[in-house]
């Protein structure tokens, strides 16, 4: 092979390796995170400022859920509205949830739909332990979920 041809082959091999590595890393950022599979229903909320914690009754927990897909999208049930979101994770447990389009139904007066979506958009880390998911905000406020497949 001539020198220019060898250089092109090296560039092609390097580009292929980079494409493969980025595909593997992208898959690690979603698949294998433990998030994908169940519909997560909120069971408890703990805030640091103001200091408050509350348990969400089982009947109410189905009003506030999130389901993560392998493709980096998530479906949020925020009381009577559905929200489409995107998310990214890292193997170290960081997460970013970015809410997108939402239905605009008029929910009951006691609805926590908007605060739920705002809380999800503020999380920055997560942990999964079996069927339990905890999403934490930078101030250590957290949302606790139970998975239901």
PDB file of N, CA, C and O in Angstrom, residues 41-118:
ATOM      1  N   UNK A  41     -43.818   4.581  40.148  1.00  0.00           N
ATOM      2  CA  UNK A  41     -44.854   5.431  40.750  1.00  0.00           C
ATOM      3  C   UNK A  41     -44.306   6.028  42.045  1.00  0.00           C
ATOM      4  O   UNK A  41     -43.684   5.338  42.850  1.00  0.00           O
ATOM      5  N   UNK A  42     -44.530   7.313  42.210  1.00  0.00           N
ATOM      6  CA  UNK A  42     -43.970   8.023  43.359  1.00  0.00           C
ATOM      7  C   UNK A  42     -44.636   7.523  44.643  1.00  0.00           C
ATOM      8  O   UNK A  42     -45.841   7.324  44.698  1.00  0.00           O
ATOM      9  N   UNK A  43     -43.804   7.282  45.665  1.00  0.00           N
ATOM     10  CA  UNK A  43     -44.319   6.791  46.949  1.00  0.00           C
ATOM     11  C   UNK A  43     -44.010   7.731  48.098  1.00  0.00           C
ATOM     12  O   UNK A  43     -44.667   7.687  49.131  1.00  0.00           O
ATOM     13  N   UNK A  44     -42.982   8.575  47.920  1.00  0.00           N
ATOM     14  CA  UNK A  44     -42.620   9.512  48.988  1.00  0.00           C
ATOM     15  C   UNK A  44     -41.866  10.692  48.405  1.00  0.00           C
ATOM     16  O   UNK A  44     -41.210  10.587  47.366  1.00  0.00           O
ATOM     17  N   UNK A  45     -41.972  11.812  49.109  1.00  0.00           N
ATOM     18  CA  UNK A  45     -41.267  13.034  48.723  1.00  0.00           C
ATOM     19  C   UNK A  45     -40.601  13.584  49.976  1.00  0.00           C
ATOM     20  O   UNK A  45     -41.221  13.656  51.039  1.00  0.00           O
ATOM     21  N   UNK A  46     -39.326  13.953  49.838  1.00  0.00           N
ATOM     22  CA  UNK A  46     -38.587  14.556  50.948  1.00  0.00           C
ATOM     23  C   UNK A  46     -37.908  15.798  50.411  1.00  0.00           C
ATOM     24  O   UNK A  46     -37.172  15.734  49.426  1.00  0.00           O
ATOM     25  N   UNK A  47     -38.174  16.949  51.042  1.00  0.00           N
ATOM     26  CA  UNK A  47     -37.508  18.185  50.633  1.00  0.00           C
ATOM     27  C   UNK A  47     -36.663  18.696  51.788  1.00  0.00           C
ATOM     28  O   UNK A  47     -36.988  18.476  52.958  1.00  0.00           O
ATOM     29  N   UNK A  48     -35.587  19.384  51.444  1.00  0.00           N
ATOM     30  CA  UNK A  48     -34.714  19.941  52.484  1.00  0.00           C
ATOM     31  C   UNK A  48     -35.060  21.384  52.785  1.00  0.00           C
ATOM     32  O   UNK A  48     -34.901  21.826  53.915  1.00  0.00           O
ATOM     33  N   UNK A  49     -35.498  22.137  51.774  1.00  0.00           N
ATOM     34  CA  UNK A  49     -35.885  23.531  51.998  1.00  0.00           C
ATOM     35  C   UNK A  49     -37.200  23.781  51.273  1.00  0.00           C
ATOM     36  O   UNK A  49     -37.226  23.770  50.041  1.00  0.00           O
ATOM     37  N   UNK A  50     -38.281  23.914  51.975  1.00  0.00           N
ATOM     38  CA  UNK A  50     -38.407  23.773  53.422  1.00  0.00           C
ATOM     39  C   UNK A  50     -38.324  22.293  53.788  1.00  0.00           C
ATOM     40  O   UNK A  50     -38.656  21.428  52.982  1.00  0.00           O
ATOM     41  N   UNK A  51     -37.888  22.011  55.000  1.00  0.00           N
ATOM     42  CA  UNK A  51     -37.777  20.631  55.463  1.00  0.00           C
ATOM     43  C   UNK A  51     -39.175  20.031  55.558  1.00  0.00           C
ATOM     44  O   UNK A  51     -40.036  20.531  56.274  1.00  0.00           O
ATOM     45  N   UNK A  52     -39.400  18.972  54.769  1.00  0.00           N
ATOM     46  CA  UNK A  52     -40.710  18.351  54.725  1.00  0.00           C
ATOM     47  C   UNK A  52     -40.573  16.957  54.154  1.00  0.00           C
ATOM     48  O   UNK A  52     -39.699  16.715  53.309  1.00  0.00           O
ATOM     49  N   UNK A  53     -41.386  16.042  54.619  1.00  0.00           N
ATOM     50  CA  UNK A  53     -41.444  14.747  53.978  1.00  0.00           C
ATOM     51  C   UNK A  53     -42.856  14.211  54.053  1.00  0.00           C
ATOM     52  O   UNK A  53     -43.589  14.514  54.999  1.00  0.00           O
ATOM     53  N   UNK A  54     -43.216  13.475  53.051  1.00  0.00           N
ATOM     54  CA  UNK A  54     -44.562  12.932  53.006  1.00  0.00           C
ATOM     55  C   UNK A  54     -44.613  11.641  52.239  1.00  0.00           C
ATOM     56  O   UNK A  54     -43.843  11.426  51.302  1.00  0.00           O
ATOM     57  N   UNK A  55     -45.504  10.780  52.637  1.00  0.00           N
ATOM     58  CA  UNK A  55     -45.749   9.522  51.950  1.00  0.00           C
ATOM     59  C   UNK A  55     -46.941   9.727  51.028  1.00  0.00           C
ATOM     60  O   UNK A  55     -47.925  10.354  51.413  1.00  0.00           O
ATOM     61  N   UNK A  56     -46.837   9.208  49.825  1.00  0.00           N
ATOM     62  CA  UNK A  56     -47.918   9.319  48.865  1.00  0.00           C
ATOM     63  C   UNK A  56     -48.768   8.054  48.978  1.00  0.00           C
ATOM     64  O   UNK A  56     -48.246   6.947  48.804  1.00  0.00           O
ATOM     65  N   UNK A  57     -50.052   8.186  49.294  1.00  0.00           N
ATOM     66  CA  UNK A  57     -50.919   7.001  49.390  1.00  0.00           C
ATOM     67  C   UNK A  57     -50.918   6.213  48.081  1.00  0.00           C
ATOM     68  O   UNK A  57     -50.818   6.793  46.994  1.00  0.00           O
ATOM     69  N   UNK A  58     -51.049   4.891  48.186  1.00  0.00           N
ATOM     70  CA  UNK A  58     -50.994   4.014  47.008  1.00  0.00           C
ATOM     71  C   UNK A  58     -51.968   4.441  45.918  1.00  0.00           C
ATOM     72  O   UNK A  58     -51.616   4.457  44.733  1.00  0.00           O
ATOM     73  N   UNK A  59     -53.182   4.803  46.288  1.00  0.00           N
ATOM     74  CA  UNK A  59     -54.180   5.211  45.290  1.00  0.00           C
ATOM     75  C   UNK A  59     -53.752   6.480  44.554  1.00  0.00           C
ATOM     76  O   UNK A  59     -54.045   6.654  43.373  1.00  0.00           O
ATOM     77  N   UNK A  60     -53.049   7.366  45.236  1.00  0.00           N
ATOM     78  CA  UNK A  60     -52.588   8.618  44.625  1.00  0.00           C
ATOM     79  C   UNK A  60     -51.314   8.422  43.801  1.00  0.00           C
ATOM     80  O   UNK A  60     -51.043   9.187  42.878  1.00  0.00           O
ATOM     81  N   UNK A  61     -50.517   7.411  44.134  1.00  0.00           N
ATOM     82  CA  UNK A  61     -49.220   7.235  43.479  1.00  0.00           C
ATOM     83  C   UNK A  61     -49.353   6.963  41.988  1.00  0.00           C
ATOM     84  O   UNK A  61     -48.443   7.282  41.220  1.00  0.00           O
ATOM     85  N   UNK A  62     -50.457   6.405  41.558  1.00  0.00           N
ATOM     86  CA  UNK A  62     -50.648   6.147  40.132  1.00  0.00           C
ATOM     87  C   UNK A  62     -50.919   7.421  39.347  1.00  0.00           C
ATOM     88  O   UNK A  62     -50.867   7.419  38.121  1.00  0.00           O
ATOM     89  N   UNK A  63     -51.180   8.521  40.040  1.00  0.00           N
ATOM     90  CA  UNK A  63     -51.373   9.808  39.369  1.00  0.00           C
ATOM     91  C   UNK A  63     -50.030  10.435  38.967  1.00  0.00           C
ATOM     92  O   UNK A  63     -50.000  11.350  38.146  1.00  0.00           O
ATOM     93  N   UNK A  64     -48.933   9.943  39.565  1.00  0.00           N
ATOM     94  CA  UNK A  64     -47.609  10.544  39.356  1.00  0.00           C
ATOM     95  C   UNK A  64     -46.602   9.434  39.096  1.00  0.00           C
ATOM     96  O   UNK A  64     -46.092   8.804  40.019  1.00  0.00           O
ATOM     97  N   UNK A  65     -46.321   9.201  37.804  1.00  0.00           N
ATOM     98  CA  UNK A  65     -45.428   8.113  37.426  1.00  0.00           C
ATOM     99  C   UNK A  65     -44.446   8.572  36.355  1.00  0.00           C
ATOM    100  O   UNK A  65     -44.650   9.608  35.705  1.00  0.00           O
ATOM    101  N   UNK A  66     -43.399   7.766  36.181  1.00  0.00           N
ATOM    102  CA  UNK A  66     -42.461   7.981  35.078  1.00  0.00           C
ATOM    103  C   UNK A  66     -42.018   6.615  34.574  1.00  0.00           C
ATOM    104  O   UNK A  66     -41.799   5.697  35.370  1.00  0.00           O
ATOM    105  N   UNK A  67     -41.938   6.492  33.254  1.00  0.00           N
ATOM    106  CA  UNK A  67     -41.493   5.267  32.601  1.00  0.00           C
ATOM    107  C   UNK A  67     -40.350   5.635  31.669  1.00  0.00           C
ATOM    108  O   UNK A  67     -40.510   6.496  30.801  1.00  0.00           O
ATOM    109  N   UNK A  68     -39.191   4.998  31.856  1.00  0.00           N
ATOM    110  CA  UNK A  68     -38.009   5.273  31.055  1.00  0.00           C
ATOM    111  C   UNK A  68     -37.897   4.245  29.928  1.00  0.00           C
ATOM    112  O   UNK A  68     -38.096   3.052  30.157  1.00  0.00           O
ATOM    113  N   UNK A  69     -37.579   4.708  28.721  1.00  0.00           N
ATOM    114  CA  UNK A  69     -37.390   3.825  27.566  1.00  0.00           C
ATOM    115  C   UNK A  69     -35.905   3.730  27.234  1.00  0.00           C
ATOM    116  O   UNK A  69     -35.113   4.602  27.611  1.00  0.00           O
ATOM    117  N   UNK A  70     -35.530   2.690  26.508  1.00  0.00           N
ATOM    118  CA  UNK A  70     -34.130   2.480  26.111  1.00  0.00           C
ATOM    119  C   UNK A  70     -33.580   3.582  25.215  1.00  0.00           C
ATOM    120  O   UNK A  70     -32.371   3.772  25.147  1.00  0.00           O
ATOM    121  N   UNK A  71     -34.445   4.290  24.516  1.00  0.00           N
ATOM    122  CA  UNK A  71     -33.986   5.281  23.541  1.00  0.00           C
ATOM    123  C   UNK A  71     -33.730   6.664  24.139  1.00  0.00           C
ATOM    124  O   UNK A  71     -33.534   7.628  23.411  1.00  0.00           O
ATOM    125  N   UNK A  72     -33.748   6.770  25.474  1.00  0.00           N
ATOM    126  CA  UNK A  72     -33.484   8.062  26.101  1.00  0.00           C
ATOM    127  C   UNK A  72     -34.712   8.935  26.247  1.00  0.00           C
ATOM    128  O   UNK A  72     -34.605  10.123  26.552  1.00  0.00           O
ATOM    129  N   UNK A  73     -35.892   8.361  26.035  1.00  0.00           N
ATOM    130  CA  UNK A  73     -37.125   9.110  26.252  1.00  0.00           C
ATOM    131  C   UNK A  73     -37.821   8.578  27.506  1.00  0.00           C
ATOM    132  O   UNK A  73     -37.564   7.455  27.939  1.00  0.00           O
ATOM    133  N   UNK A  74     -38.690   9.385  28.053  1.00  0.00           N
ATOM    134  CA  UNK A  74     -39.458   8.983  29.227  1.00  0.00           C
ATOM    135  C   UNK A  74     -40.880   9.501  29.073  1.00  0.00           C
ATOM    136  O   UNK A  74     -41.116  10.542  28.457  1.00  0.00           O
ATOM    137  N   UNK A  75     -41.810   8.756  29.645  1.00  0.00           N
ATOM    138  CA  UNK A  75     -43.222   9.165  29.672  1.00  0.00           C
ATOM    139  C   UNK A  75     -43.578   9.467  31.117  1.00  0.00           C
ATOM    140  O   UNK A  75     -43.381   8.626  31.991  1.00  0.00           O
ATOM    141  N   UNK A  76     -44.090  10.648  31.335  1.00  0.00           N
ATOM    142  CA  UNK A  76     -44.452  11.090  32.683  1.00  0.00           C
ATOM    143  C   UNK A  76     -45.972  11.217  32.763  1.00  0.00           C
ATOM    144  O   UNK A  76     -46.591  11.826  31.885  1.00  0.00           O
ATOM    145  N   UNK A  77     -46.534  10.636  33.809  1.00  0.00           N
ATOM    146  CA  UNK A  77     -47.944  10.867  34.127  1.00  0.00           C
ATOM    147  C   UNK A  77     -47.948  11.876  35.258  1.00  0.00           C
ATOM    148  O   UNK A  77     -47.502  11.577  36.371  1.00  0.00           O
ATOM    149  N   UNK A  78     -48.378  13.083  34.986  1.00  0.00           N
ATOM    150  CA  UNK A  78     -48.401  14.164  35.974  1.00  0.00           C
ATOM    151  C   UNK A  78     -49.852  14.483  36.288  1.00  0.00           C
ATOM    152  O   UNK A  78     -50.429  15.425  35.751  1.00  0.00           O
ATOM    153  N   UNK A  79     -50.451  13.645  37.105  1.00  0.00           N
ATOM    154  CA  UNK A  79     -51.865  13.704  37.450  1.00  0.00           C
ATOM    155  C   UNK A  79     -52.665  13.440  36.181  1.00  0.00           C
ATOM    156  O   UNK A  79     -52.557  12.356  35.615  1.00  0.00           O
ATOM    157  N   UNK A  80     -53.418  14.405  35.696  1.00  0.00           N
ATOM    158  CA  UNK A  80     -54.271  14.172  34.530  1.00  0.00           C
ATOM    159  C   UNK A  80     -53.574  14.528  33.212  1.00  0.00           C
ATOM    160  O   UNK A  80     -54.179  14.451  32.154  1.00  0.00           O
ATOM    161  N   UNK A  81     -52.310  14.890  33.261  1.00  0.00           N
ATOM    162  CA  UNK A  81     -51.576  15.231  32.048  1.00  0.00           C
ATOM    163  C   UNK A  81     -50.444  14.245  31.793  1.00  0.00           C
ATOM    164  O   UNK A  81     -49.865  13.691  32.727  1.00  0.00           O
ATOM    165  N   UNK A  82     -50.145  14.051  30.523  1.00  0.00           N
ATOM    166  CA  UNK A  82     -49.028  13.211  30.096  1.00  0.00           C
ATOM    167  C   UNK A  82     -47.952  14.133  29.536  1.00  0.00           C
ATOM    168  O   UNK A  82     -48.245  15.057  28.789  1.00  0.00           O
ATOM    169  N   UNK A  83     -46.704  13.851  29.915  1.00  0.00           N
ATOM    170  CA  UNK A  83     -45.567  14.658  29.482  1.00  0.00           C
ATOM    171  C   UNK A  83     -44.553  13.734  28.836  1.00  0.00           C
ATOM    172  O   UNK A  83     -44.237  12.672  29.379  1.00  0.00           O
ATOM    173  N   UNK A  84     -44.054  14.139  27.684  1.00  0.00           N
ATOM    174  CA  UNK A  84     -42.966  13.418  27.044  1.00  0.00           C
ATOM    175  C   UNK A  84     -41.669  14.092  27.482  1.00  0.00           C
ATOM    176  O   UNK A  84     -41.594  15.313  27.535  1.00  0.00           O
ATOM    177  N   UNK A  85     -40.657  13.288  27.807  1.00  0.00           N
ATOM    178  CA  UNK A  85     -39.385  13.847  28.270  1.00  0.00           C
ATOM    179  C   UNK A  85     -38.235  13.093  27.621  1.00  0.00           C
ATOM    180  O   UNK A  85     -38.411  12.005  27.068  1.00  0.00           O
ATOM    181  N   UNK A  86     -37.061  13.693  27.709  1.00  0.00           N
ATOM    182  CA  UNK A  86     -35.839  12.989  27.335  1.00  0.00           C
ATOM    183  C   UNK A  86     -34.972  12.916  28.588  1.00  0.00           C
ATOM    184  O   UNK A  86     -35.142  13.711  29.515  1.00  0.00           O
ATOM    185  N   UNK A  87     -34.073  11.928  28.611  1.00  0.00           N
ATOM    186  CA  UNK A  87     -33.190  11.814  29.770  1.00  0.00           C
ATOM    187  C   UNK A  87     -31.861  11.225  29.350  1.00  0.00           C
ATOM    188  O   UNK A  87     -31.750  10.548  28.326  1.00  0.00           O
ATOM    189  N   UNK A  88     -30.843  11.546  30.134  1.00  0.00           N
ATOM    190  CA  UNK A  88     -29.526  10.943  29.968  1.00  0.00           C
ATOM    191  C   UNK A  88     -29.031  10.529  31.341  1.00  0.00           C
ATOM    192  O   UNK A  88     -29.390  11.141  32.354  1.00  0.00           O
ATOM    193  N   UNK A  89     -28.229   9.478  31.362  1.00  0.00           N
ATOM    194  CA  UNK A  89     -27.634   9.006  32.604  1.00  0.00           C
ATOM    195  C   UNK A  89     -26.153   8.758  32.383  1.00  0.00           C
ATOM    196  O   UNK A  89     -25.685   8.688  31.246  1.00  0.00           O
ATOM    197  N   UNK A  90     -25.441   8.622  33.479  1.00  0.00           N
ATOM    198  CA  UNK A  90     -24.049   8.202  33.421  1.00  0.00           C
ATOM    199  C   UNK A  90     -23.901   6.969  34.291  1.00  0.00           C
ATOM    200  O   UNK A  90     -24.707   6.755  35.210  1.00  0.00           O
ATOM    201  N   UNK A  91     -22.889   6.153  34.033  1.00  0.00           N
ATOM    202  CA  UNK A  91     -22.682   4.981  34.866  1.00  0.00           C
ATOM    203  C   UNK A  91     -22.483   5.333  36.348  1.00  0.00           C
ATOM    204  O   UNK A  91     -22.745   4.521  37.217  1.00  0.00           O
ATOM    205  N   UNK A  92     -22.062   6.542  36.645  1.00  0.00           N
ATOM    206  CA  UNK A  92     -21.844   6.962  38.024  1.00  0.00           C
ATOM    207  C   UNK A  92     -23.107   7.356  38.767  1.00  0.00           C
ATOM    208  O   UNK A  92     -23.063   7.703  39.937  1.00  0.00           O
ATOM    209  N   UNK A  93     -24.261   7.327  38.106  1.00  0.00           N
ATOM    210  CA  UNK A  93     -25.518   7.630  38.778  1.00  0.00           C
ATOM    211  C   UNK A  93     -26.052   9.030  38.563  1.00  0.00           C
ATOM    212  O   UNK A  93     -27.002   9.428  39.220  1.00  0.00           O
ATOM    213  N   UNK A  94     -25.471   9.773  37.632  1.00  0.00           N
ATOM    214  CA  UNK A  94     -26.028  11.097  37.313  1.00  0.00           C
ATOM    215  C   UNK A  94     -27.181  10.934  36.334  1.00  0.00           C
ATOM    216  O   UNK A  94     -27.196  10.009  35.525  1.00  0.00           O
ATOM    217  N   UNK A  95     -28.140  11.831  36.429  1.00  0.00           N
ATOM    218  CA  UNK A  95     -29.270  11.803  35.510  1.00  0.00           C
ATOM    219  C   UNK A  95     -29.727  13.229  35.239  1.00  0.00           C
ATOM    220  O   UNK A  95     -29.649  14.089  36.111  1.00  0.00           O
ATOM    221  N   UNK A  96     -30.166  13.454  34.015  1.00  0.00           N
ATOM    222  CA  UNK A  96     -30.792  14.710  33.623  1.00  0.00           C
ATOM    223  C   UNK A  96     -32.105  14.357  32.950  1.00  0.00           C
ATOM    224  O   UNK A  96     -32.120  13.541  32.027  1.00  0.00           O
ATOM    225  N   UNK A  97     -33.193  14.932  33.416  1.00  0.00           N
ATOM    226  CA  UNK A  97     -34.510  14.720  32.820  1.00  0.00           C
ATOM    227  C   UNK A  97     -34.981  16.058  32.262  1.00  0.00           C
ATOM    228  O   UNK A  97     -35.021  17.052  32.989  1.00  0.00           O
ATOM    229  N   UNK A  98     -35.307  16.066  30.976  1.00  0.00           N
ATOM    230  CA  UNK A  98     -35.746  17.284  30.306  1.00  0.00           C
ATOM    231  C   UNK A  98     -37.174  17.104  29.809  1.00  0.00           C
ATOM    232  O   UNK A  98     -37.404  16.430  28.803  1.00  0.00           O
ATOM    233  N   UNK A  99     -38.149  17.692  30.518  1.00  0.00           N
ATOM    234  CA  UNK A  99     -39.538  17.573  30.078  1.00  0.00           C
ATOM    235  C   UNK A  99     -39.752  18.263  28.734  1.00  0.00           C
ATOM    236  O   UNK A  99     -39.131  19.282  28.432  1.00  0.00           O
ATOM    237  N   UNK A 100     -40.646  17.676  27.944  1.00  0.00           N
ATOM    238  CA  UNK A 100     -40.987  18.232  26.637  1.00  0.00           C
ATOM    239  C   UNK A 100     -42.465  18.524  26.565  1.00  0.00           C
ATOM    240  O   UNK A 100     -43.055  19.023  27.524  1.00  0.00           O
ATOM    241  N   UNK A 101     -43.088  18.164  25.436  1.00  0.00           N
ATOM    242  CA  UNK A 101     -44.512  18.455  25.233  1.00  0.00           C
ATOM    243  C   UNK A 101     -45.398  17.788  26.288  1.00  0.00           C
ATOM    244  O   UNK A 101     -45.104  16.707  26.782  1.00  0.00           O
ATOM    245  N   UNK A 102     -46.494  18.472  26.602  1.00  0.00           N
ATOM    246  CA  UNK A 102     -47.432  17.990  27.613  1.00  0.00           C
ATOM    247  C   UNK A 102     -48.858  18.200  27.132  1.00  0.00           C
ATOM    248  O   UNK A 102     -49.135  19.155  26.405  1.00  0.00           O
ATOM    249  N   UNK A 103     -49.736  17.311  27.566  1.00  0.00           N
ATOM    250  CA  UNK A 103     -51.158  17.592  27.367  1.00  0.00           C
ATOM    251  C   UNK A 103     -51.511  18.718  28.330  1.00  0.00           C
ATOM    252  O   UNK A 103     -50.771  19.004  29.272  1.00  0.00           O
ATOM    253  N   UNK A 104     -52.632  19.373  28.096  1.00  0.00           N
ATOM    254  CA  UNK A 104     -53.003  20.538  28.900  1.00  0.00           C
ATOM    255  C   UNK A 104     -54.385  20.389  29.527  1.00  0.00           C
ATOM    256  O   UNK A 104     -55.169  21.339  29.567  1.00  0.00           O
ATOM    257  N   UNK A 105     -54.667  19.200  30.057  1.00  0.00           N
ATOM    258  CA  UNK A 105     -55.969  18.975  30.697  1.00  0.00           C
ATOM    259  C   UNK A 105     -56.042  19.761  31.999  1.00  0.00           C
ATOM    260  O   UNK A 105     -55.029  20.015  32.650  1.00  0.00           O
ATOM    261  N   UNK A 106     -57.247  20.142  32.372  1.00  0.00           N
ATOM    262  CA  UNK A 106     -57.463  20.837  33.643  1.00  0.00           C
ATOM    263  C   UNK A 106     -57.569  19.782  34.745  1.00  0.00           C
ATOM    264  O   UNK A 106     -58.524  19.024  34.803  1.00  0.00           O
ATOM    265  N   UNK A 107     -56.579  19.737  35.603  1.00  0.00           N
ATOM    266  CA  UNK A 107     -56.528  18.748  36.681  1.00  0.00           C
ATOM    267  C   UNK A 107     -57.290  19.265  37.902  1.00  0.00           C
ATOM    268  O   UNK A 107     -57.576  20.450  38.009  1.00  0.00           O
ATOM    269  N   UNK A 108     -57.592  18.364  38.852  1.00  0.00           N
ATOM    270  CA  UNK A 108     -58.275  18.787  40.076  1.00  0.00           C
ATOM    271  C   UNK A 108     -57.441  19.816  40.848  1.00  0.00           C
ATOM    272  O   UNK A 108     -56.234  19.923  40.659  1.00  0.00           O
ATOM    273  N   UNK A 109     -58.107  20.547  41.740  1.00  0.00           N
ATOM    274  CA  UNK A 109     -57.424  21.590  42.522  1.00  0.00           C
ATOM    275  C   UNK A 109     -56.274  21.060  43.357  1.00  0.00           C
ATOM    276  O   UNK A 109     -55.301  21.762  43.591  1.00  0.00           O
ATOM    277  N   UNK A 110     -56.373  19.816  43.824  1.00  0.00           N
ATOM    278  CA  UNK A 110     -55.316  19.249  44.663  1.00  0.00           C
ATOM    279  C   UNK A 110     -54.142  18.691  43.850  1.00  0.00           C
ATOM    280  O   UNK A 110     -53.224  18.091  44.391  1.00  0.00           O
ATOM    281  N   UNK A 111     -54.135  18.922  42.544  1.00  0.00           N
ATOM    282  CA  UNK A 111     -53.114  18.357  41.672  1.00  0.00           C
ATOM    283  C   UNK A 111     -51.712  18.857  42.019  1.00  0.00           C
ATOM    284  O   UNK A 111     -51.498  20.032  42.285  1.00  0.00           O
ATOM    285  N   UNK A 112     -50.798  17.923  41.991  1.00  0.00           N
ATOM    286  CA  UNK A 112     -49.381  18.251  42.167  1.00  0.00           C
ATOM    287  C   UNK A 112     -48.625  17.982  40.864  1.00  0.00           C
ATOM    288  O   UNK A 112     -47.415  17.769  40.864  1.00  0.00           O
ATOM    289  N   UNK A 113     -49.361  17.979  39.750  1.00  0.00           N
ATOM    290  CA  UNK A 113     -48.772  17.670  38.451  1.00  0.00           C
ATOM    291  C   UNK A 113     -47.620  18.566  38.063  1.00  0.00           C
ATOM    292  O   UNK A 113     -46.537  18.089  37.709  1.00  0.00           O
ATOM    293  N   UNK A 114     -47.814  19.877  38.132  1.00  0.00           N
ATOM    294  CA  UNK A 114     -46.738  20.802  37.757  1.00  0.00           C
ATOM    295  C   UNK A 114     -45.551  20.722  38.706  1.00  0.00           C
ATOM    296  O   UNK A 114     -44.413  20.653  38.251  1.00  0.00           O
ATOM    297  N   UNK A 115     -45.763  20.725  40.029  1.00  0.00           N
ATOM    298  CA  UNK A 115     -44.613  20.578  40.919  1.00  0.00           C
ATOM    299  C   UNK A 115     -43.869  19.243  40.721  1.00  0.00           C
ATOM    300  O   UNK A 115     -42.649  19.183  40.860  1.00  0.00           O
ATOM    301  N   UNK A 116     -44.604  18.180  40.373  1.00  0.00           N
ATOM    302  CA  UNK A 116     -43.984  16.886  40.116  1.00  0.00           C
ATOM    303  C   UNK A 116     -43.042  16.972  38.919  1.00  0.00           C
ATOM    304  O   UNK A 116     -41.888  16.547  38.990  1.00  0.00           O
ATOM    305  N   UNK A 117     -43.504  17.562  37.835  1.00  0.00           N
ATOM    306  CA  UNK A 117     -42.663  17.708  36.636  1.00  0.00           C
ATOM    307  C   UNK A 117     -41.470  18.619  36.933  1.00  0.00           C
ATOM    308  O   UNK A 117     -40.340  18.339  36.513  1.00  0.00           O
ATOM    309  N   UNK A 118     -41.696  19.704  37.673  1.00  0.00           N
ATOM    310  CA  UNK A 118     -40.583  20.592  38.043  1.00  0.00           C
ATOM    311  C   UNK A 118     -39.561  19.857  38.894  1.00  0.00           C
ATOM    312  O   UNK A 118     -38.354  20.030  38.710  1.00  0.00           O
TER     313      UNK A 118
END
